[in-house]
PDB file of C-alpha atoms and ligand atoms in Angstrom:
ATOM      1  CA  MET A 258      14.841-150.834 119.615  1.00  0.00           C
ATOM      2  CA  HIS A 259      11.665-152.640 120.574  1.00  0.00           C
ATOM      3  CA  ALA A 260       8.598-151.005 122.148  1.00  0.00           C
ATOM      4  CA  LEU A 261       5.562-152.515 123.815  1.00  0.00           C
ATOM      5  CA  ILE A 262       2.411-150.564 122.944  1.00  0.00           C
ATOM      6  CA  VAL A 263      -0.310-151.184 125.522  1.00  0.00           C
ATOM      7  CA  ILE A 264      -3.653-150.131 124.081  1.00  0.00           C
ATOM      8  CA  ASP A 265      -6.455-148.744 126.264  1.00  0.00           C
ATOM      9  CA  ILE A 266      -6.327-151.042 129.333  1.00  0.00           C
ATOM     10  CA  GLN A 267      -8.777-148.748 131.098  1.00  0.00           C
ATOM     11  CA  ASN A 268     -11.614-149.378 133.530  1.00  0.00           C
ATOM     12  CA  ASP A 269     -14.360-148.688 130.993  1.00  0.00           C
ATOM     13  CA  PHE A 270     -13.053-151.481 128.732  1.00  0.00           C
ATOM     14  CA  CYS A 271     -12.842-153.985 131.602  1.00  0.00           C
ATOM     15  CA  PRO A 272     -15.708-155.968 133.185  1.00  0.00           C
ATOM     16  CA  GLY A 273     -17.996-153.538 135.020  1.00  0.00           C
ATOM     17  CA  GLY A 274     -17.038-150.664 132.717  1.00  0.00           C
ATOM     18  CA  ALA A 275     -19.204-148.661 130.317  1.00  0.00           C
ATOM     19  CA  LEU A 276     -17.887-150.431 127.209  1.00  0.00           C
ATOM     20  CA  ALA A 277     -16.744-153.655 128.828  1.00  0.00           C
ATOM     21  CA  VAL A 278     -14.731-156.110 126.760  1.00  0.00           C
ATOM     22  CA  ALA A 279     -15.164-159.704 127.996  1.00  0.00           C
ATOM     23  CA  GLY A 280     -12.026-160.847 129.810  1.00  0.00           C
ATOM     24  CA  GLY A 281     -10.372-157.444 129.479  1.00  0.00           C
ATOM     25  CA  ASP A 282      -8.983-157.672 132.999  1.00  0.00           C
ATOM     26  CA  GLN A 283      -7.384-161.097 132.373  1.00  0.00           C
ATOM     27  CA  ILE A 284      -4.538-159.627 130.328  1.00  0.00           C
ATOM     28  CA  VAL A 285      -3.296-157.129 132.921  1.00  0.00           C
ATOM     29  CA  GLN A 286      -0.773-159.313 134.802  1.00  0.00           C
ATOM     30  CA  PRO A 287       0.806-160.905 131.697  1.00  0.00           C
ATOM     31  CA  VAL A 288       1.059-157.453 130.096  1.00  0.00           C
ATOM     32  CA  ASN A 289       2.854-156.199 133.215  1.00  0.00           C
ATOM     33  CA  ALA A 290       5.295-159.109 132.904  1.00  0.00           C
ATOM     34  CA  LEU A 291       5.987-158.308 129.250  1.00  0.00           C
ATOM     35  CA  MET A 292       6.996-154.747 130.169  1.00  0.00           C
ATOM     36  CA  ALA A 293      10.300-156.136 131.524  1.00  0.00           C
ATOM     37  CA  GLU A 294      11.270-157.564 128.131  1.00  0.00           C
ATOM     38  CA  VAL A 295      11.276-154.440 125.933  1.00  0.00           C
ATOM     39  CA  ASP A 296      13.297-151.240 125.507  1.00  0.00           C
ATOM     40  CA  ALA A 297      10.305-148.908 125.832  1.00  0.00           C
ATOM     41  CA  VAL A 298       6.768-149.099 127.230  1.00  0.00           C
ATOM     42  CA  ILE A 299       4.068-146.878 125.755  1.00  0.00           C
ATOM     43  CA  LEU A 300       0.477-146.761 126.981  1.00  0.00           C
ATOM     44  CA  THR A 301      -2.481-145.370 125.069  1.00  0.00           C
ATOM     45  CA  GLN A 302      -5.467-143.869 126.849  1.00  0.00           C
ATOM     46  CA  ASP A 303      -8.865-143.298 125.229  1.00  0.00           C
ATOM     47  CA  TRP A 304      -9.700-139.787 126.433  1.00  0.00           C
ATOM     48  CA  HIS A 305     -12.973-138.247 125.301  1.00  0.00           C
ATOM     49  CA  PRO A 306     -14.537-134.942 126.335  1.00  0.00           C
ATOM     50  CA  ALA A 307     -18.072-135.293 127.760  1.00  0.00           C
ATOM     51  CA  GLY A 308     -20.578-135.300 124.907  1.00  0.00           C
ATOM     52  CA  HIS A 309     -18.077-136.691 122.392  1.00  0.00           C
ATOM     53  CA  SER A 310     -19.467-137.148 118.863  1.00  0.00           C
ATOM     54  CA  SER A 311     -18.738-140.908 118.974  1.00  0.00           C
ATOM     55  CA  PHE A 312     -21.258-141.342 121.791  1.00  0.00           C
ATOM     56  CA  ALA A 313     -24.721-142.626 120.751  1.00  0.00           C
ATOM     57  CA  SER A 314     -26.163-140.303 123.421  1.00  0.00           C
ATOM     58  CA  GLN A 315     -25.290-137.337 121.179  1.00  0.00           C
ATOM     59  CA  HIS A 316     -27.290-138.612 118.189  1.00  0.00           C
ATOM     60  CA  ASP A 317     -31.096-138.418 118.371  1.00  0.00           C
ATOM     61  CA  GLY A 318     -32.653-141.877 118.547  1.00  0.00           C
ATOM     62  CA  ALA A 319     -29.377-143.714 117.910  1.00  0.00           C
ATOM     63  CA  GLU A 320     -28.694-146.983 119.710  1.00  0.00           C
ATOM     64  CA  PRO A 321     -25.227-147.785 121.037  1.00  0.00           C
ATOM     65  CA  PHE A 322     -23.308-150.050 118.623  1.00  0.00           C
ATOM     66  CA  SER A 323     -25.206-148.673 115.597  1.00  0.00           C
ATOM     67  CA  LEU A 324     -23.382-147.164 112.630  1.00  0.00           C
ATOM     68  CA  THR A 325     -23.540-143.539 111.460  1.00  0.00           C
ATOM     69  CA  GLN A 326     -21.873-141.419 108.800  1.00  0.00           C
ATOM     70  CA  MET A 327     -19.443-138.749 109.934  1.00  0.00           C
ATOM     71  CA  PRO A 328     -17.763-136.210 107.593  1.00  0.00           C
ATOM     72  CA  TYR A 329     -14.675-138.472 107.746  1.00  0.00           C
ATOM     73  CA  GLY A 330     -16.549-141.735 107.033  1.00  0.00           C
ATOM     74  CA  PRO A 331     -18.523-144.444 108.842  1.00  0.00           C
ATOM     75  CA  GLN A 332     -18.411-144.400 112.641  1.00  0.00           C
ATOM     76  CA  VAL A 333     -19.767-146.845 115.218  1.00  0.00           C
ATOM     77  CA  LEU A 334     -21.699-145.055 117.971  1.00  0.00           C
ATOM     78  CA  TRP A 335     -20.626-146.167 121.426  1.00  0.00           C
ATOM     79  CA  PRO A 336     -22.007-145.935 124.938  1.00  0.00           C
ATOM     80  CA  ASP A 337     -20.505-142.937 126.762  1.00  0.00           C
ATOM     81  CA  HIS A 338     -17.028-144.138 127.830  1.00  0.00           C
ATOM     82  CA  CYS A 339     -13.572-142.955 128.882  1.00  0.00           C
ATOM     83  CA  VAL A 340     -14.720-139.433 129.662  1.00  0.00           C
ATOM     84  CA  GLN A 341     -11.722-137.266 130.580  1.00  0.00           C
ATOM     85  CA  GLY A 342     -11.071-137.334 134.315  1.00  0.00           C
ATOM     86  CA  SER A 343     -13.736-139.957 135.080  1.00  0.00           C
ATOM     87  CA  PRO A 344     -12.950-143.221 136.933  1.00  0.00           C
ATOM     88  CA  GLY A 345     -13.785-145.166 133.759  1.00  0.00           C
ATOM     89  CA  ALA A 346     -10.993-143.395 131.896  1.00  0.00           C
ATOM     90  CA  ASN A 347      -8.395-144.431 134.477  1.00  0.00           C
ATOM     91  CA  PHE A 348      -6.096-147.322 133.724  1.00  0.00           C
ATOM     92  CA  HIS A 349      -6.968-150.680 135.301  1.00  0.00           C
ATOM     93  CA  PRO A 350      -5.739-150.368 138.897  1.00  0.00           C
ATOM     94  CA  ASP A 351      -3.330-153.323 138.547  1.00  0.00           C
ATOM     95  CA  LEU A 352      -1.670-152.082 135.341  1.00  0.00           C
ATOM     96  CA  GLU A 353       1.901-151.002 136.067  1.00  0.00           C
ATOM     97  CA  VAL A 354       1.460-147.475 134.763  1.00  0.00           C
ATOM     98  CA  ASP A 355       4.663-146.302 136.462  1.00  0.00           C
ATOM     99  CA  ARG A 356       6.702-148.349 133.987  1.00  0.00           C
ATOM    100  CA  ALA A 357       5.467-146.300 131.019  1.00  0.00           C
ATOM    101  CA  ASP A 358       7.896-144.000 129.184  1.00  0.00           C
ATOM    102  CA  LEU A 359       5.022-142.317 127.369  1.00  0.00           C
ATOM    103  CA  ILE A 360       1.247-142.148 127.738  1.00  0.00           C
ATOM    104  CA  ILE A 361      -0.464-141.057 124.562  1.00  0.00           C
ATOM    105  CA  ARG A 362      -4.065-139.870 124.752  1.00  0.00           C
ATOM    106  CA  LYS A 363      -6.457-140.032 121.835  1.00  0.00           C
ATOM    107  CA  GLY A 364     -10.052-139.202 120.973  1.00  0.00           C
ATOM    108  CA  PHE A 365      -9.869-135.793 122.657  1.00  0.00           C
ATOM    109  CA  ARG A 366     -11.176-133.772 119.710  1.00  0.00           C
ATOM    110  CA  PRO A 367     -14.966-133.441 120.103  1.00  0.00           C
ATOM    111  CA  GLN A 368     -15.819-133.980 116.433  1.00  0.00           C
ATOM    112  CA  ILE A 369     -13.596-136.932 115.564  1.00  0.00           C
ATOM    113  CA  ASP A 370     -12.909-140.338 117.055  1.00  0.00           C
ATOM    114  CA  SER A 371      -9.475-141.931 117.165  1.00  0.00           C
ATOM    115  CA  TYR A 372      -9.105-145.695 117.326  1.00  0.00           C
ATOM    116  CA  SER A 373      -5.512-145.768 116.159  1.00  0.00           C
ATOM    117  CA  ALA A 374      -2.577-144.634 118.278  1.00  0.00           C
ATOM    118  CA  PHE A 375      -1.108-143.048 115.110  1.00  0.00           C
ATOM    119  CA  PHE A 376      -3.961-141.330 113.238  1.00  0.00           C
ATOM    120  CA  GLU A 377      -7.461-140.213 114.118  1.00  0.00           C
ATOM    121  CA  ASN A 378     -10.389-141.772 112.257  1.00  0.00           C
ATOM    122  CA  ASP A 379      -9.973-139.374 109.303  1.00  0.00           C
ATOM    123  CA  HIS A 380      -6.731-141.351 108.702  1.00  0.00           C
ATOM    124  CA  GLU A 381      -4.774-138.102 108.350  1.00  0.00           C
ATOM    125  CA  THR A 382      -4.679-136.225 111.681  1.00  0.00           C
ATOM    126  CA  ALA A 383      -1.502-137.496 113.371  1.00  0.00           C
ATOM    127  CA  THR A 384      -1.244-138.168 117.110  1.00  0.00           C
ATOM    128  CA  GLY A 385       2.532-137.626 117.134  1.00  0.00           C
ATOM    129  CA  LEU A 386       3.398-141.216 118.111  1.00  0.00           C
ATOM    130  CA  GLU A 387       5.179-141.925 114.818  1.00  0.00           C
ATOM    131  CA  GLY A 388       7.636-139.087 115.413  1.00  0.00           C
ATOM    132  CA  TYR A 389       8.248-140.166 118.997  1.00  0.00           C
ATOM    133  CA  LEU A 390       9.078-143.728 117.964  1.00  0.00           C
ATOM    134  CA  ARG A 391      11.314-142.697 115.064  1.00  0.00           C
ATOM    135  CA  THR A 392      13.285-140.145 117.053  1.00  0.00           C
ATOM    136  CA  ARG A 393      13.903-142.809 119.709  1.00  0.00           C
ATOM    137  CA  GLY A 394      15.124-145.262 117.059  1.00  0.00           C
ATOM    138  CA  ILE A 395      12.293-147.716 117.704  1.00  0.00           C
ATOM    139  CA  SER A 396      11.417-149.870 114.691  1.00  0.00           C
ATOM    140  CA  ARG A 397       9.932-152.971 116.282  1.00  0.00           C
ATOM    141  CA  LEU A 398       6.524-152.892 117.997  1.00  0.00           C
ATOM    142  CA  THR A 399       4.622-155.465 120.035  1.00  0.00           C
ATOM    143  CA  MET A 400       0.975-154.545 120.596  1.00  0.00           C
ATOM    144  CA  VAL A 401      -1.394-155.766 123.305  1.00  0.00           C
ATOM    145  CA  GLY A 402      -4.617-154.491 124.854  1.00  0.00           C
ATOM    146  CA  LEU A 403      -8.241-153.592 124.160  1.00  0.00           C
ATOM    147  CA  ALA A 404     -10.024-154.001 121.933  1.00  0.00           C
ATOM    148  CA  THR A 405      -8.469-156.354 119.357  1.00  0.00           C
ATOM    149  CA  ASP A 406     -10.957-155.450 116.626  1.00  0.00           C
ATOM    150  CA  PHE A 407     -10.942-151.660 117.107  1.00  0.00           C
ATOM    151  CA  CYS A 408      -8.061-149.790 118.704  1.00  0.00           C
ATOM    152  CA  VAL A 409      -5.484-152.603 118.505  1.00  0.00           C
ATOM    153  CA  ASN A 410      -6.465-153.345 114.902  1.00  0.00           C
ATOM    154  CA  PHE A 411      -6.324-149.730 113.687  1.00  0.00           C
ATOM    155  CA  SER A 412      -3.048-149.099 115.539  1.00  0.00           C
ATOM    156  CA  ALA A 413      -1.391-152.228 114.161  1.00  0.00           C
ATOM    157  CA  VAL A 414      -2.486-151.597 110.568  1.00  0.00           C
ATOM    158  CA  ASP A 415      -1.334-147.960 110.666  1.00  0.00           C
ATOM    159  CA  ALA A 416       2.004-148.959 112.203  1.00  0.00           C
ATOM    160  CA  ALA A 417       2.613-151.602 109.522  1.00  0.00           C
ATOM    161  CA  LYS A 418       1.701-149.105 106.773  1.00  0.00           C
ATOM    162  CA  LEU A 419       4.228-146.675 108.286  1.00  0.00           C
ATOM    163  CA  GLY A 420       6.921-149.353 107.968  1.00  0.00           C
ATOM    164  CA  PHE A 421       7.232-150.570 111.564  1.00  0.00           C
ATOM    165  CA  ASP A 422       7.773-154.279 112.242  1.00  0.00           C
ATOM    166  CA  VAL A 423       4.532-155.100 114.099  1.00  0.00           C
ATOM    167  CA  THR A 424       3.500-158.124 116.149  1.00  0.00           C
ATOM    168  CA  VAL A 425       0.088-158.338 117.833  1.00  0.00           C
ATOM    169  CA  ARG A 426       0.012-160.744 120.772  1.00  0.00           C
ATOM    170  CA  THR A 427      -3.585-161.941 120.324  1.00  0.00           C
ATOM    171  CA  ASP A 428      -3.366-163.858 123.618  1.00  0.00           C
ATOM    172  CA  LEU A 429      -2.862-160.482 125.326  1.00  0.00           C
ATOM    173  CA  CYS A 430      -5.772-158.769 123.559  1.00  0.00           C
ATOM    174  CA  ARG A 431      -9.544-159.116 123.944  1.00  0.00           C
ATOM    175  CA  ALA A 432     -12.210-158.214 121.365  1.00  0.00           C
ATOM    176  CA  ILE A 433     -15.598-156.498 121.267  1.00  0.00           C
ATOM    177  CA  ASP A 434     -16.507-158.730 118.267  1.00  0.00           C
ATOM    178  CA  MET A 435     -19.693-157.223 116.836  1.00  0.00           C
ATOM    179  CA  ASP A 436     -21.002-158.399 113.439  1.00  0.00           C
ATOM    180  CA  GLY A 437     -17.846-160.324 112.572  1.00  0.00           C
ATOM    181  CA  SER A 438     -15.544-157.430 113.425  1.00  0.00           C
ATOM    182  CA  LEU A 439     -12.905-159.694 114.972  1.00  0.00           C
ATOM    183  CA  ALA A 440     -12.498-161.921 111.898  1.00  0.00           C
ATOM    184  CA  ALA A 441     -12.450-158.853 109.623  1.00  0.00           C
ATOM    185  CA  ALA A 442      -9.822-157.211 111.816  1.00  0.00           C
ATOM    186  CA  GLN A 443      -7.616-160.311 111.777  1.00  0.00           C
ATOM    187  CA  ASP A 444      -7.826-160.492 107.969  1.00  0.00           C
ATOM    188  CA  GLY A 445      -7.046-156.780 107.671  1.00  0.00           C
ATOM    189  CA  MET A 446      -4.061-156.973 110.009  1.00  0.00           C
ATOM    190  CA  ARG A 447      -2.606-159.980 108.170  1.00  0.00           C
ATOM    191  CA  ALA A 448      -3.121-158.251 104.799  1.00  0.00           C
ATOM    192  CA  ALA A 449      -1.229-155.216 106.120  1.00  0.00           C
ATOM    193  CA  GLY A 450       1.727-157.407 107.073  1.00  0.00           C
ATOM    194  CA  VAL A 451       1.118-157.568 110.839  1.00  0.00           C
ATOM    195  CA  THR A 452       2.321-160.748 112.574  1.00  0.00           C
ATOM    196  CA  LEU A 453      -0.426-162.262 114.760  1.00  0.00           C
ATOM    197  CA  THR A 454       0.665-164.650 117.487  1.00  0.00           C
TER     198      THR A 454
HETATM  199  C1  VGL B1602     -12.201-148.408 121.602  1.00  0.00           C
HETATM  200  C2  VGL B1602     -14.360-148.183 120.888  1.00  0.00           C
HETATM  201  C3  VGL B1602     -14.370-146.863 121.250  1.00  0.00           C
HETATM  202  C4  VGL B1602     -11.031-149.304 121.791  1.00  0.00           C
HETATM  203  C5  VGL B1602     -12.188-147.081 121.964  1.00  0.00           C
HETATM  204  O1  VGL B1602     -10.172-149.005 122.643  1.00  0.00           O
HETATM  205  O2  VGL B1602     -10.937-150.338 121.072  1.00  0.00           O
HETATM  206  N1  VGL B1602     -13.291-148.946 121.045  1.00  0.00           N
HETATM  207  N2  VGL B1602     -13.282-146.314 121.805  1.00  0.00           N
HETATM  208 ZN1   ZN B1603     -13.442-144.366 122.586  1.00  0.00          ZN
END
């Protein structure tokens, strides 16, 4: 069984959003088309409470896109984004959300961020997606979405480590690309055994 995992195609990651990824809206129609070719469609949704600890606004004097240390390791501080129930947290209006079998939300614990669809940024708190996929007999994953170098990257690497057969369609992803993060992510995904096309 083959699932399409659509990562975080939400208003805040598209042009005009709080953490806009250049060209983020360009992938929506081709991602919709790909939904017809798989056995299961799963969407992820970045879903932070107001005042989330990954927001630079919660750290005195910190600039967005700077790095801090959290109890679980290094963490980039972001502009406030994808606040639960806000328009920015909604999926892009043209994304065919009705085709999804499952929508998995992440980043909802105030004190910890979650880039990956499988584990939060402590790399041990599970989201439950692994169990869902295994109990449905899904072993093959195609990943698309935003952003290539953060949530797609962490999701793909975790999935490969868990033993799934993972392909990232880089033509259907867009990157934030800060300080070489895209090149590092591509190297990391390849090293983990992810197929990049
Ligand atoms: C993401 C930064 C913060 C992503 C989510 O979806 O890649 N990046 N939250
Ligand atoms: Zn986030």
